Coordinates of C-alpha atoms in Angstrom, one line a residue:
X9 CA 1.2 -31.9 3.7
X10 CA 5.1 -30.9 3.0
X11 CA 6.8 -31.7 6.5
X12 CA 10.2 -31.0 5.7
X13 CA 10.0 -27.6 6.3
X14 CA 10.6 -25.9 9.6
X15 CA 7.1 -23.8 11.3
X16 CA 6.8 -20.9 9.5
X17 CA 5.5 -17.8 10.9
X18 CA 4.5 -14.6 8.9
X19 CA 3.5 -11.8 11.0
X20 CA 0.9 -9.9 9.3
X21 CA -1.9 -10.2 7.1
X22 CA -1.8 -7.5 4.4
X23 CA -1.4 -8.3 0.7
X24 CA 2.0 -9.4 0.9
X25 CA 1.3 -11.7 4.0
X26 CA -1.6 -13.6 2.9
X27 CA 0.2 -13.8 -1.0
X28 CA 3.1 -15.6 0.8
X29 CA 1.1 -18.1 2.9
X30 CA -1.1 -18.9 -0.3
X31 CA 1.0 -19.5 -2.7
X32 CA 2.9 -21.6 0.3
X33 CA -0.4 -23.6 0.4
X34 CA -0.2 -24.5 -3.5
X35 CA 3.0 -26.0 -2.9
X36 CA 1.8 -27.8 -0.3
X37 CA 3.9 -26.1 2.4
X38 CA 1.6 -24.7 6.0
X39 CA 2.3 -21.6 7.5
X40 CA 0.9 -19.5 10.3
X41 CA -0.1 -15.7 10.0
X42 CA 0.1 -13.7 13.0
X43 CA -2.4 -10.6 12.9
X44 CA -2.7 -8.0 15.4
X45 CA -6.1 -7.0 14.1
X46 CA -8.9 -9.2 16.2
X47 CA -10.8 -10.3 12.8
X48 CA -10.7 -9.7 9.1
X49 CA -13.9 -7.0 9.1
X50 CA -12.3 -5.0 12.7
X51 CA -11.0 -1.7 10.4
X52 CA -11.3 -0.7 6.6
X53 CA -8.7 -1.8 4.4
X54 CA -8.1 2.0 1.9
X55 CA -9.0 2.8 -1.2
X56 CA -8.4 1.4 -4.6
X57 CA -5.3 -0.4 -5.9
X58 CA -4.1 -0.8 -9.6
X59 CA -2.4 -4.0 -10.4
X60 CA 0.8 -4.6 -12.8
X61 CA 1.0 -6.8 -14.9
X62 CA 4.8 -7.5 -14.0
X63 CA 4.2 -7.8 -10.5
X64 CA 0.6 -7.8 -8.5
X65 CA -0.8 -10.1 -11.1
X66 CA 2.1 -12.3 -11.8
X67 CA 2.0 -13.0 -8.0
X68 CA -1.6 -13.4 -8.1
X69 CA -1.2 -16.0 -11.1
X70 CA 1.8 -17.8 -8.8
X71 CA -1.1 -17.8 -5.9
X72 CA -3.7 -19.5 -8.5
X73 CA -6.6 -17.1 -8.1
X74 CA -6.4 -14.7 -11.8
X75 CA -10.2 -15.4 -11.9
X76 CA -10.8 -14.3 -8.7
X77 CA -9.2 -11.0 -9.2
X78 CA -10.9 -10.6 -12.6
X79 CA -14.0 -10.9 -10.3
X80 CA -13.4 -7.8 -8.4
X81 CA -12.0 -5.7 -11.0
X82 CA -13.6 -1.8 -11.1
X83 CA -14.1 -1.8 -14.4
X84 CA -13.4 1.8 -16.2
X85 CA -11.7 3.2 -13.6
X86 CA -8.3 3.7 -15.2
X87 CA -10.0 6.6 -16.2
X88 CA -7.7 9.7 -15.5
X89 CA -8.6 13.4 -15.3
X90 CA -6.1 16.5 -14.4
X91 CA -7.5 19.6 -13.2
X92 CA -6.5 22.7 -12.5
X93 CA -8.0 24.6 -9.0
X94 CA -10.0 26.3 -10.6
X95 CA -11.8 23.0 -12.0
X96 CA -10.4 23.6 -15.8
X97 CA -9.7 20.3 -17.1
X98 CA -6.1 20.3 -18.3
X99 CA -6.2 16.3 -19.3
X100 CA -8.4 13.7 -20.1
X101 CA -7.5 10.0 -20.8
X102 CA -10.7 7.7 -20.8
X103 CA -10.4 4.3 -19.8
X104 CA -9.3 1.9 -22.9
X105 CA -10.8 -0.8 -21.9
X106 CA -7.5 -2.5 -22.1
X107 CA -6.9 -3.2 -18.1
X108 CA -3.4 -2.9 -18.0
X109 CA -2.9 -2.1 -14.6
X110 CA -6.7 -2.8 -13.1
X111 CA -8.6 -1.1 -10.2
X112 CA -9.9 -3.3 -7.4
X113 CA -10.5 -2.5 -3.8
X114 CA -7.9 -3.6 -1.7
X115 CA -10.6 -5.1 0.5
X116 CA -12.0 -7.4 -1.7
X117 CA -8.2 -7.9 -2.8
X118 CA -7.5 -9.5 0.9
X119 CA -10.9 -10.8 0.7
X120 CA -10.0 -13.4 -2.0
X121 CA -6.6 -14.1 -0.5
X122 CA -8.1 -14.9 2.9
X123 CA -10.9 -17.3 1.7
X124 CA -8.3 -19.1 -0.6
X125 CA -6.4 -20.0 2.6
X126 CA -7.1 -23.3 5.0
X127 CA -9.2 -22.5 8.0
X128 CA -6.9 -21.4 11.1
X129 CA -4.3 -20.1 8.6
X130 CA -4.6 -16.7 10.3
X131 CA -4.2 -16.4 14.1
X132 CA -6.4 -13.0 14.6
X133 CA -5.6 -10.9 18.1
X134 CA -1.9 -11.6 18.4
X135 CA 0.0 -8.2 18.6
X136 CA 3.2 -9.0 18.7
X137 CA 4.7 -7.4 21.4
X138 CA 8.1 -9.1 21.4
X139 CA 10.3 -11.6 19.3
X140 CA 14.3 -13.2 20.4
X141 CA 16.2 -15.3 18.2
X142 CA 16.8 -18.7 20.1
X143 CA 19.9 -20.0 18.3
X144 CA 19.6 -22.0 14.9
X145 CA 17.7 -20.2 13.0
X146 CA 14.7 -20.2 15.5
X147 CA 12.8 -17.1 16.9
X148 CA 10.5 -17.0 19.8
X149 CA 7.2 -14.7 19.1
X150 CA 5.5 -13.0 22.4
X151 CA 1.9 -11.4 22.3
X152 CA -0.3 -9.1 23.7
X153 CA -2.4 -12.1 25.1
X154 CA 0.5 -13.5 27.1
X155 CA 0.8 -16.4 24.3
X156 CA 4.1 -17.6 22.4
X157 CA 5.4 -19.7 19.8
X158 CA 8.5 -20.4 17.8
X159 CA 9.4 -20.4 14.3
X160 CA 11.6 -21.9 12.3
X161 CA 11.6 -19.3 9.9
X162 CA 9.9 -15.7 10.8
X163 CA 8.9 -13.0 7.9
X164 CA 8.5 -9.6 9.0
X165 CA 5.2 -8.9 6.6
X166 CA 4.0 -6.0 9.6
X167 CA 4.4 -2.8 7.4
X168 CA 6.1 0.4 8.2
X169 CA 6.9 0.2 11.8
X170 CA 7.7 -3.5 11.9
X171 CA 8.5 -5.1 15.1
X172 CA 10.5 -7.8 13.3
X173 CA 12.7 -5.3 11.0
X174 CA 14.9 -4.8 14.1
X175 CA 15.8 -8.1 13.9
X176 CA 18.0 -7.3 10.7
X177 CA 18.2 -3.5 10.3
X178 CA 18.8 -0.3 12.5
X179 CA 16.8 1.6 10.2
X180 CA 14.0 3.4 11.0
X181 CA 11.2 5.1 8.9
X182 CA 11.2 8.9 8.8
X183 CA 9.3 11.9 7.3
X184 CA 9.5 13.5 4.3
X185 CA 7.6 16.1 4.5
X186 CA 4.4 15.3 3.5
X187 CA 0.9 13.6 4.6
X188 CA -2.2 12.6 2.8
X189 CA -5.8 13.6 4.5
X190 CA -8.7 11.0 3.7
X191 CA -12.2 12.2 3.3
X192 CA -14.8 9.8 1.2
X193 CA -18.2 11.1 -0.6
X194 CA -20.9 8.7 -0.8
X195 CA -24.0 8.6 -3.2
X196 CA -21.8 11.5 -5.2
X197 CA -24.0 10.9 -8.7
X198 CA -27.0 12.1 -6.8
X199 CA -25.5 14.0 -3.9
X200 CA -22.6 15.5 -4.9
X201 CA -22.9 15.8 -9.1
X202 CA -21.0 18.5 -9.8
X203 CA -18.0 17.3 -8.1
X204 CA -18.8 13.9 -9.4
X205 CA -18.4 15.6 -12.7
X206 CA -15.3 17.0 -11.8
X207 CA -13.7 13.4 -10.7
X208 CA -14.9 11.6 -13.8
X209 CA -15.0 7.8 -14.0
X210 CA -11.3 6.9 -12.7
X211 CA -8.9 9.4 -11.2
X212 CA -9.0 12.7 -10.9
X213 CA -5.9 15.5 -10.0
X214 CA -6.0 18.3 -9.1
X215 CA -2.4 20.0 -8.2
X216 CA -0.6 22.5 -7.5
X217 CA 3.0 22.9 -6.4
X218 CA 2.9 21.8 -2.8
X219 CA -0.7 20.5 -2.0
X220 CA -3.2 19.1 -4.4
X221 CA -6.7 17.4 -4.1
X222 CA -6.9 13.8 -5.9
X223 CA -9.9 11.6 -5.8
X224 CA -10.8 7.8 -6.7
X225 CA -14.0 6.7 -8.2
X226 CA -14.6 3.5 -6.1
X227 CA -17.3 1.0 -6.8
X228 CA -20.9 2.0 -5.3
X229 CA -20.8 5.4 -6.1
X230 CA -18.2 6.2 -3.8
X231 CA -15.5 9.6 -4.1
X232 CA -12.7 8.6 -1.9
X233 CA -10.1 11.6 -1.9
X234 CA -6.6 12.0 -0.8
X235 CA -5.5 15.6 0.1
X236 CA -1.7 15.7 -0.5
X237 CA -0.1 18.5 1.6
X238 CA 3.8 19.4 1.9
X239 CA 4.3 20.4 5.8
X240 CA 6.0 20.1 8.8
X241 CA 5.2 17.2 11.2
X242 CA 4.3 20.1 13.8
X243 CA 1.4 20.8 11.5
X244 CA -0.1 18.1 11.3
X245 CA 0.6 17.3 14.7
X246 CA -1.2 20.5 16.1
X247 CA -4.3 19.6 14.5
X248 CA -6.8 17.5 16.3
X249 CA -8.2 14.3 14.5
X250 CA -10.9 14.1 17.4
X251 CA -12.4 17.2 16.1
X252 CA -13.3 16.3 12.8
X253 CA -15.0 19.6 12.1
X254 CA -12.0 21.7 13.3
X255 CA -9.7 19.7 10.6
X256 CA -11.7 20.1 8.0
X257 CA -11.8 23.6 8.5
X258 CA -8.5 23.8 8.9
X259 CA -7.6 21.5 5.8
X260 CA -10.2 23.5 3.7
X261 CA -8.3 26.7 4.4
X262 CA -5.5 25.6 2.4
X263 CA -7.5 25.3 -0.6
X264 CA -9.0 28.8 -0.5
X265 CA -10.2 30.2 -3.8
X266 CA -10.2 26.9 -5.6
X267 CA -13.4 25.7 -7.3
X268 CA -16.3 24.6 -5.0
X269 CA -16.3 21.3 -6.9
X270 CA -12.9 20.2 -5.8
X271 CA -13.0 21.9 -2.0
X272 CA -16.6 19.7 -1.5
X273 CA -14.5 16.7 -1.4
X274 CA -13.4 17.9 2.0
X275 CA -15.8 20.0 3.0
X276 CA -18.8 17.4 2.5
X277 CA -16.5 14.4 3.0
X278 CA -18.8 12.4 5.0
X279 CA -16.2 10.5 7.0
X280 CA -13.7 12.2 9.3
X281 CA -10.6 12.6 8.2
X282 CA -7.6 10.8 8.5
X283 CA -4.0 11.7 8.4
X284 CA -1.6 9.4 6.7
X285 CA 2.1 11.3 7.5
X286 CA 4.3 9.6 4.5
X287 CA 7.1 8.0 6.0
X288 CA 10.0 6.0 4.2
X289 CA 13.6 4.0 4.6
X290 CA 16.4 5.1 3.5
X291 CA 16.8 4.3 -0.3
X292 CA 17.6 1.1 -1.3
X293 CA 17.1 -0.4 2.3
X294 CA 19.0 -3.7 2.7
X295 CA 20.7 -6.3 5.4
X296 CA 22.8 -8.9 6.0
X297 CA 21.2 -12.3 6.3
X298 CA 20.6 -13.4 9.6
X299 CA 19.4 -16.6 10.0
X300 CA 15.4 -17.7 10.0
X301 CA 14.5 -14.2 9.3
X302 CA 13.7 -11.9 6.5
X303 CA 10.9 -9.0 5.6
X304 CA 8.6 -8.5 2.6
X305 CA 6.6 -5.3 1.5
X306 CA 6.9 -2.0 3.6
X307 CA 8.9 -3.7 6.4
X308 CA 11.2 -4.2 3.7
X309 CA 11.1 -1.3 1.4
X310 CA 8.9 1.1 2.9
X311 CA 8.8 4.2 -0.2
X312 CA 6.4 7.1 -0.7
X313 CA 3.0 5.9 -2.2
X314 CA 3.5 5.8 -6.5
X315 CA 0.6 2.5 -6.9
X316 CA 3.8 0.0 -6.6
X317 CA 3.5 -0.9 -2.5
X318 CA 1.0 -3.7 -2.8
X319 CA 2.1 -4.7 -5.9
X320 CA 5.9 -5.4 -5.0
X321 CA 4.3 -6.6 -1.2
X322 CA 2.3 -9.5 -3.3
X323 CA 5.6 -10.3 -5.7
X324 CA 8.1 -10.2 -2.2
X325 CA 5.5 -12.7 -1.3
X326 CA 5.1 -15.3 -4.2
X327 CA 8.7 -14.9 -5.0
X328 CA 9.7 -15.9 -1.2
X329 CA 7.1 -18.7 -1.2
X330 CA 8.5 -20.1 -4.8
X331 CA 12.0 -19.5 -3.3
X332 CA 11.0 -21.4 0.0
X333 CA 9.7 -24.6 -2.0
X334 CA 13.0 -24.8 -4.1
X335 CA 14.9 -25.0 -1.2
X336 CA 13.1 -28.1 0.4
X337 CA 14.5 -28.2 4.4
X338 CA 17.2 -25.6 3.8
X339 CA 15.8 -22.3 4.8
X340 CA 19.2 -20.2 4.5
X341 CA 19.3 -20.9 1.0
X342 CA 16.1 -20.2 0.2
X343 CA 16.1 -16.8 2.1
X344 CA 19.7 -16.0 0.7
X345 CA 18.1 -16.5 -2.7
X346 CA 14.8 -14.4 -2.3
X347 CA 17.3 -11.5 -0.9
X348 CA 19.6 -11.7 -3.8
X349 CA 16.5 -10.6 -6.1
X350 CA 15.0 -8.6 -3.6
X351 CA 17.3 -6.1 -3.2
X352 CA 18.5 -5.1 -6.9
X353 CA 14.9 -5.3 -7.7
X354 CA 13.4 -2.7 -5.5
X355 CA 16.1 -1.0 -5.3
X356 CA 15.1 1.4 -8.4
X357 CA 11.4 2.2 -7.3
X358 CA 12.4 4.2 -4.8
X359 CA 13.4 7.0 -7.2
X360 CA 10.4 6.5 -9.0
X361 CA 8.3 6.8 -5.9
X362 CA 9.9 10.1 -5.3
X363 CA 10.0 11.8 -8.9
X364 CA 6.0 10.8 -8.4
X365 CA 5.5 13.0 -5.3
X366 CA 7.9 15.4 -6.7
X367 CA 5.7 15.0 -10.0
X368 CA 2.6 15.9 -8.3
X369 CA 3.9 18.4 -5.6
X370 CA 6.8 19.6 -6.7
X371 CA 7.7 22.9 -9.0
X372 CA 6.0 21.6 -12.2
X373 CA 3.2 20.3 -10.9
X374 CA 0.4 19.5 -12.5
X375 CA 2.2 19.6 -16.0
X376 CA 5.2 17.2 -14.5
X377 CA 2.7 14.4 -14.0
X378 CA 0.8 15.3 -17.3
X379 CA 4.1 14.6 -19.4
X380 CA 4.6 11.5 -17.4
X381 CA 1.0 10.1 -18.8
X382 CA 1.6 11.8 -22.1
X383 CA 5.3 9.4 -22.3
X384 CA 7.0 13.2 -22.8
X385 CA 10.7 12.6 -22.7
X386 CA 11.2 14.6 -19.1
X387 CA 12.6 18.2 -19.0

């Protein structure tokens, strides 16, 4: 074991998380995750994820476990369909075979990065309810359970509303304007075939300017869908997520006159439904260094959904890990040069993530996002 590093602590264990503490492991280095969740089956982990080449696998190379991700890959379903609402199919790009940017679940994702870790790696139960820098460097972590500990170096790896961000950055997430509304189809070969149809073997979208219907094929026979729908907070806000008939009525209604195929995968979603409001930073989100402290992934760069988020949540991750074993016993330099590449290089997906909503949402939409796929120089 490498004992000239301080006790690192990494609150939270998404993708980015558990990529950091594994690919601290393969250098030898030991670190502690910090999870408010009380074990690794207590909630679902979402839908499907496609990984980059330049990014989510790189960092899953770095991490040693390429096989292991092979393992889980959904094969075919970079399949992508666009519809219109009336169910016309306006595009149609079959899965290549090539797996460029490969589907897996993000569940079995984390699966293989937890049980590549040493046992007691992840400390499950402890909400974080409070963190103080103690001079040095050093940071002491409180918890729901009363418990403490102190780090030598703390990464903020807790997502959008991260209780360490504070630590470095006034900023806060905010709104933009739009929220995504889960629904899942199970069985949809036999049950549900002609909105099976529809969805194809990947991705299907369905958009117009505003709201729009799109749906994942997801190993087992499984439609998960994401209804996309530019409101106000209020709205969303009004409805009641304990009634899950009542919001599926409600969310149905937006989609009147559309084909039957496409409004079954709320209607018939056999889940209840749950709102995801899109928040983000302000663009290009950065700090100053403070000592023994830094973020990864959405505490970091929190961005509308565009299939980058895990991705750039597992490089933040190997990158900090490779930066922490350069810098042997001198955590400020390592953390001064993780940041130095951080920010400059997430710095441009923001814009991408928003000419992605804009592509599917906006004024073009759906032909925005089919020149995108088609490489049509834009408008």
């Amino acid at each position: 074991m490498n004992t000239s590093h301080p006790p690192i602590a990494i609150v939270g264990a998404g993708l980015g998380g558990l990529t950091l503490a594994r690919v601290l492991h393969v250098h030898g280095i030991p670190a502690t995750v910090y999870e408010a969740d009380p074990s690794a089956k207590s909630r679902t982990q979402g839908g499907q994820l496609d990984i980059h080449e330049d990014d989510g696998q790189r960092a899953l190379a770095d991490a040693g476990l390429t096989a292991e991700f092979r393992a889980i890959i959904h094969e075919g379903a970079e399949a992508l369909r666009v519809l219109d609402q009336h169910g016309k199919l306006l595009f149609d790009a079959p899965d290549d075979g090539k797996a460029r940017r490969p589907e897996v679940l993000r569940g079995d994702l984390r699966r293989i990065l937890l049980d590549s870790l040493p046992g007691q790696t992840v400390k499950w139960g402890r909400k974080v309810t409070g963190v103080r820098p103690l001079g040095d460097g050093r940071h002491e972590l409180t918890f729901a359970d009363g418990a403490s500990v102190t780090s030598g170096l703390l990464v903020g790896a807790d997502g959008a509303w991260s209780k360490i961000r504070p630590l470095l950055s006034d900023a806060e997430p905010e709104y933009i304007g739009t929220t995504f509304i889960d629904t899942y189809l199970y069985d949809a070969d036999e049950r549900h075939p002609a909105t099976a149809e529809a969805v194809g073997a990947g991705a299907m979208y369905a958009l117009t300017p505003g709201k729009g219907i799109i749906a994942h094929r997801e190993a087992g026979n499984i439609l998960h869908t994401y209804v996309e729908l530019n409101r106000p907070a209020e709205w969303i806000v009004d409805l009641d997520f304990t009634d899950a008939a009542a919001v599926t009525a409600r969310v149905a209604a937006e989609f009147d006159g559309w084909a039957p195929e496409l409004t079954a995968l709320i209607t018939d979603g056999e889940t209840a439904p749950v709102a995801r409001m899109i928040h983000t930073l302000p663009d290009g989100h950065r700090w100053d260094r403070v000592p023994g402290v830094t973020l990864l992934g959405d505490a970091a760069h929190l961005m509308p959904p565009s299939g980058d988020g895990a991705n750039l949540a597992m490089f933040d991750g190997a990158e900090l890990a490779k930066a922490i074993a350069a810098h042997p016993g001198d955590v400020e330099a390592a953390l001064t040069a993780y940041e130095k590449e951080l920010f400059p290089r997430t710095e441009g997906f923001y814009a991408d993530a928003h000419e992605m909503l804009d592509l599917c949402l906006g004024d073009r939409a759906p032909f925005g996002l089919i020149d995108l796929v088609n490489g049509d120089p834009k408008p």
